Every structure is written in structure tokens, then in C-alpha cells.
Amino acid sequence: MAEHDDEGNPPGPDEPRTDLLLVGGRNPRTERLQVLRLRHGQVETGELAPPREGQPLTGELVRLRPRAEHPRLFDVEVLLGREDRQTTASPAHPGPARVTTDQYRDNYARIFGARDGKKGQLPN
């Protein structure tokens, strides 16, 4: 399926966009498969590895469907894209998380005493 028609126009909103993956050889250092991917009219290089439980995803989670033209050619369906994942941002301050529940403040005051005579006030 072509990304553009015979006149060079991009596909319309009802036409499917091409997302193909061609598997190459193995990367000798990482044992991952090297791939070429054609999507949105651009060719990208990358590596393909199975997801491992407990390990973070470093790219996209995709489903590959084999194509009849070649045994190493696949249609790509993106199951979880980079923009779909929640990222863990580092806190805006150094140190542990700041807990601000009333229960925490009451217990802090009982253990360490109130600051400036105000019960339940935490130091900043």
C-alpha cells in the first residue's frame, strides 16, 4: 500500500496509513533484532525485543502481523505508544516525597512537638 497516490498526494482521512516493519539480523551486543520501519512515509531504524515483566518499556509496544509478500515483512499495530505511557517526573524539590495529610501532621506534632506553639504545623 502506497503512502501517496500517483500524483504525490498524501492519503485522505478515510485511507489507512502504512506502517510496515522489516526484520533484519540480530545485534550481536544486545541479541535484539534490528529492524527497518516505514511509517508516515518515513523510514526509521530500530531494535525489536520482547517485553519483560518488571522492566520499563523504552519504545512502543506493538503487535506484528505477517505479510504474504515476504517472511520478514510485518504490518505494525501500535498497542501502547510513547505518548500513551505515563512518565514519572522527578520531584520539583530534592529529598523524599512531601506528605500533607492531616493524619501525618497530627502524628508529626505528637512525635516532634509543635512548631512555634502551633499544634500540627510542620516545618517548611
GROMACS .gro file of C-alpha atoms in nm:
model
  124
    1MET     CA    1   0.000   0.000   0.000
    2ALA     CA    2   0.148   0.334  -0.101
    3GLU     CA    3   0.179   0.628   0.134
    4HIS     CA    4   0.099   0.870  -0.153
    5ASP     CA    5  -0.116   0.831  -0.463
    6ASP     CA    6   0.019   0.850  -0.821
    7GLU     CA    7   0.013   1.231  -0.810
    8GLY     CA    8   0.212   1.250  -0.485
    9ASN     CA    9  -0.082   1.341  -0.262
   10PRO     CA   10  -0.094   1.201   0.092
   11PRO     CA   11  -0.379   0.962   0.177
   12GLY     CA   12  -0.713   1.109   0.278
   13PRO     CA   13  -0.863   1.075   0.628
   14ASP     CA   14  -1.051   0.754   0.533
   15GLU     CA   15  -0.748   0.582   0.381
   16PRO     CA   16  -0.529   0.369   0.609
   17ARG     CA   17  -0.173   0.484   0.664
   18THR     CA   18   0.113   0.244   0.601
   19ASP     CA   19   0.304   0.108   0.900
   20LEU     CA   20   0.540  -0.172   0.796
   21LEU     CA   21   0.835  -0.338   0.967
   22LEU     CA   22   1.115  -0.536   0.800
   23VAL     CA   23   1.321  -0.756   1.033
   24GLY     CA   24   1.694  -0.769   0.966
   25GLY     CA   25   1.966  -0.952   1.160
   26ARG     CA   26   2.049  -0.972   1.528
   27ASN     CA   27   2.250  -0.708   1.709
   28PRO     CA   28   2.550  -0.908   1.836
   29ARG     CA   29   2.583  -0.699   2.155
   30THR     CA   30   2.220  -0.695   2.270
   31GLU     CA   31   2.074  -1.003   2.095
   32ARG     CA   32   1.784  -0.784   1.977
   33LEU     CA   33   1.654  -0.789   1.621
   34GLN     CA   34   1.747  -0.494   1.403
   35VAL     CA   35   1.452  -0.356   1.206
   36LEU     CA   36   1.355  -0.100   0.944
   37ARG     CA   37   1.014   0.058   0.987
   38LEU     CA   38   0.817   0.251   0.728
   39ARG     CA   39   0.551   0.473   0.881
   40HIS     CA   40   0.401   0.802   0.774
   41GLY     CA   41   0.623   0.799   0.465
   42GLN     CA   42   0.949   0.789   0.663
   43VAL     CA   43   1.194   0.503   0.715
   44GLU     CA   44   1.317   0.452   1.072
   45THR     CA   45   1.574   0.214   1.217
   46GLY     CA   46   1.537   0.041   1.550
   47GLU     CA   47   1.557  -0.276   1.751
   48LEU     CA   48   1.288  -0.527   1.839
   49ALA     CA   49   1.283  -0.708   2.173
   50PRO     CA   50   1.012  -0.892   2.366
   51PRO     CA   51   0.869  -0.704   2.665
   52ARG     CA   52   0.987  -0.838   3.001
   53GLU     CA   53   0.775  -0.827   3.313
   54GLY     CA   54   0.903  -0.573   3.564
   55GLN     CA   55   1.119  -0.394   3.306
   56PRO     CA   56   1.029  -0.048   3.172
   57LEU     CA   57   0.932  -0.005   2.808
   58THR     CA   58   1.183   0.203   2.618
   59GLY     CA   59   0.984   0.235   2.298
   60GLU     CA   60   0.644   0.128   2.176
   61LEU     CA   61   0.455  -0.192   2.246
   62VAL     CA   62   0.346  -0.328   1.907
   63ARG     CA   63   0.170  -0.627   1.755
   64LEU     CA   64   0.318  -0.761   1.433
   65ARG     CA   65   0.109  -0.933   1.167
   66PRO     CA   66   0.299  -1.119   0.893
   67ARG     CA   67   0.250  -1.015   0.531
   68ALA     CA   68   0.236  -1.254   0.237
   69GLU     CA   69   0.499  -1.069   0.031
   70HIS     CA   70   0.799  -1.169   0.244
   71PRO     CA   71   0.854  -1.380   0.560
   72ARG     CA   72   1.035  -1.092   0.736
   73LEU     CA   73   0.780  -0.821   0.648
   74PHE     CA   74   0.507  -0.731   0.901
   75ASP     CA   75   0.216  -0.492   0.943
   76VAL     CA   76   0.254  -0.298   1.270
   77GLU     CA   77  -0.026  -0.226   1.514
   78VAL     CA   78   0.076   0.006   1.798
   79LEU     CA   79  -0.073  -0.122   2.126
   80LEU     CA   80   0.097   0.129   2.355
   81GLY     CA   81   0.273   0.432   2.210
   82ARG     CA   82   0.526   0.659   2.376
   83GLU     CA   83   0.265   0.929   2.428
   84ASP     CA   84   0.022   0.681   2.591
   85ARG     CA   85   0.255   0.592   2.878
   86GLN     CA   86   0.266   0.790   3.198
   87THR     CA   87   0.609   0.922   3.267
   88THR     CA   88   0.747   0.953   3.614
   89ALA     CA   89   0.866   1.307   3.652
   90SER     CA   90   1.131   1.385   3.908
   91PRO     CA   91   1.004   1.590   4.200
   92ALA     CA   92   1.041   1.966   4.194
   93HIS     CA   93   1.239   1.950   4.518
   94PRO     CA   94   1.521   1.730   4.646
   95GLY     CA   95   1.454   1.467   4.908
   96PRO     CA   96   1.162   1.242   4.990
   97ALA     CA   97   0.803   1.298   4.889
   98ARG     CA   98   0.615   1.562   5.085
   99VAL     CA   99   0.316   1.414   5.264
  100THR     CA  100   0.048   1.664   5.355
  101THR     CA  101  -0.236   1.466   5.510
  102ASP     CA  102  -0.394   1.580   5.837
  103GLN     CA  103  -0.309   1.245   5.998
  104TYR     CA  104   0.059   1.291   5.909
  105ARG     CA  105   0.065   1.643   6.055
  106ASP     CA  106  -0.105   1.533   6.379
  107ASN     CA  107   0.139   1.246   6.427
  108TYR     CA  108   0.438   1.466   6.340
  109ALA     CA  109   0.331   1.716   6.605
  110ARG     CA  110   0.290   1.439   6.865
  111ILE     CA  111   0.637   1.300   6.794
  112PHE     CA  112   0.843   1.613   6.737
  113GLY     CA  113   0.630   1.878   6.905
  114ALA     CA  114   0.450   2.173   6.759
  115ARG     CA  115   0.646   2.448   6.590
  116ASP     CA  116   0.617   2.799   6.730
  117GLY     CA  117   0.347   2.682   6.968
  118LYS     CA  118   0.108   2.596   6.683
  119LYS     CA  119  -0.014   2.239   6.709
  120GLY     CA  120   0.005   2.044   6.387
  121GLN     CA  121   0.223   2.290   6.195
  122LEU     CA  122   0.510   2.131   6.011
  123PRO     CA  123   0.841   2.299   5.949
  124ASN     CA  124   0.895   2.413   5.589
   0.00000   0.00000   0.00000
